[in-house]
Amino acid sequence: MDIMTSAGLAGGIAVIAVMVFMGGDLHMFISEHAMIIIFGGSITATMIRFPLNVMLHGLPLGAKFAFTMSRLSARDLVDELANIAEVARKSGPVGLEKVEADDPFLAKGIRYVADGYDIEFIRDNLERDRDNFLMHLDEGSKIYRAIGDCAPAFGMIGTLIGMVQMFSNMSDPSKLGPFMATALLATLYGALVANLFCLPIADKLHGKKIDEETNRTLIIDGILMIRDSKSPTLVREMLLAYLPEKHRHEEDETVPA
């Protein structure tokens, strides 16, 4: 679970809720008309931008990875791949059949080596798997960003519709209040949907994409070196290049121990 995403959303909702209850009744801030224009308009405009299969892949995948963390950090992967290289050096590829990995992508690479596939086959399949996953994650980020871009615009459209309705009924003072409320709430809903939910999630997914690209490329390089019977020390040294400078030094200090 990505605590920062959950805590940020919960905190943002709590701040808005406190301000709402400090100023009056919750029912004052509920408008079916504003919800229809914001959610209906944003979703339909996003459907125009993206094909159906992209929407079906991107929305659930984005929601999933916005709230989850990678099973292993890059530093953990370096250690695990070095340990796997040690097993392969002592027992050969067959010994990897008993190795279990928490990361499904790493587990797939280990299985390829244990089954004796050649290096080109392993590289092509793992790189294709990585690229497809990153493409879907990027699609999720783009979809949430598109909704975040549309929501404020449709909030303004809802405000304009409410203003038109209000000015068209100036002769009936009883209708001015509801129309004005609809106009203002549409702007409020659009700002909340964009700035509290969709745009932060899009940015989070972009960061997750960068992390996943690094981790999966690291795994591919490690698996290929293990398949090529490289020593555990060389595997570790080569993979340390993926880590930030300070983490490389930490790894260097732990190797002699």
Short mmCIF file of N, CA and C in Angstrom, two decimals, residues 75-76 78-80 82-83 233 236-237 240 243 246-257:
data_model
loop_
_atom_site.label_atom_id
_atom_site.label_comp_id
_atom_site.label_asym_id
_atom_site.label_seq_id
_atom_site.Cartn_x
_atom_site.Cartn_y
_atom_site.Cartn_z
N ARG A 75 17.49 -1.23 -4.75
CA ARG A 75 18.57 -1.76 -3.92
C ARG A 75 18.28 -3.19 -3.50
N ASP A 76 17.05 -3.52 -3.19
CA ASP A 76 16.68 -4.89 -2.85
C ASP A 76 16.87 -5.81 -4.05
N VAL A 78 19.06 -5.49 -6.47
CA VAL A 78 20.48 -5.77 -6.66
C VAL A 78 20.92 -6.92 -5.75
N ASP A 79 20.52 -6.86 -4.48
CA ASP A 79 20.88 -7.92 -3.54
C ASP A 79 20.29 -9.26 -3.96
N GLU A 80 19.02 -9.25 -4.36
CA GLU A 80 18.36 -10.51 -4.71
C GLU A 80 18.97 -11.11 -5.97
N ALA A 82 22.02 -10.70 -7.04
CA ALA A 82 23.34 -11.22 -6.68
C ALA A 82 23.22 -12.57 -5.99
N ASN A 83 22.23 -12.70 -5.13
CA ASN A 83 22.01 -13.99 -4.46
C ASN A 83 21.59 -15.07 -5.46
N THR A 233 29.71 -11.38 -7.92
CA THR A 233 30.36 -10.09 -7.67
C THR A 233 30.22 -9.16 -8.87
N ARG A 236 26.60 -7.91 -9.14
CA ARG A 236 26.35 -6.83 -8.19
C ARG A 236 26.96 -5.52 -8.64
N GLU A 237 28.24 -5.58 -9.07
CA GLU A 237 28.94 -4.37 -9.47
C GLU A 237 28.28 -3.71 -10.67
N LEU A 240 24.88 -2.07 -9.64
CA LEU A 240 24.96 -0.91 -8.75
C LEU A 240 24.86 0.41 -9.52
N LEU A 243 21.68 2.44 -9.16
CA LEU A 243 21.33 3.07 -7.89
C LEU A 243 21.88 4.49 -7.82
N LYS A 246 24.69 7.73 -3.49
CA LYS A 246 24.79 7.44 -2.07
C LYS A 246 24.42 5.99 -1.75
N HIS A 247 23.48 5.43 -2.50
CA HIS A 247 23.09 4.04 -2.28
C HIS A 247 24.14 3.08 -2.79
N ARG A 248 24.88 3.50 -3.82
CA ARG A 248 25.97 2.64 -4.29
C ARG A 248 27.02 2.49 -3.21
N HIS A 249 27.35 3.58 -2.53
CA HIS A 249 28.34 3.51 -1.47
C HIS A 249 27.87 2.63 -0.33
N GLU A 250 26.57 2.73 -0.02
CA GLU A 250 26.02 1.87 1.05
C GLU A 250 26.15 0.41 0.67
N GLU A 251 25.90 0.09 -0.61
CA GLU A 251 26.04 -1.29 -1.06
C GLU A 251 27.50 -1.73 -1.00
N ASP A 252 28.39 -0.82 -1.40
CA ASP A 252 29.81 -1.17 -1.37
C ASP A 252 30.28 -1.50 0.03
N GLU A 253 29.71 -0.80 1.02
CA GLU A 253 30.11 -1.04 2.40
C GLU A 253 29.60 -2.38 2.92
N THR A 254 28.45 -2.82 2.38
CA THR A 254 27.87 -4.05 2.89
C THR A 254 28.43 -5.30 2.22
N VAL A 255 29.08 -5.14 1.05
CA VAL A 255 29.57 -6.32 0.34
C VAL A 255 30.62 -7.09 1.12
N PRO A 256 31.67 -6.42 1.74
CA PRO A 256 32.67 -7.18 2.46
C PRO A 256 32.09 -7.95 3.63
N ALA A 257 31.05 -7.40 4.27
CA ALA A 257 30.46 -8.08 5.43
C ALA A 257 29.82 -9.39 5.01
#
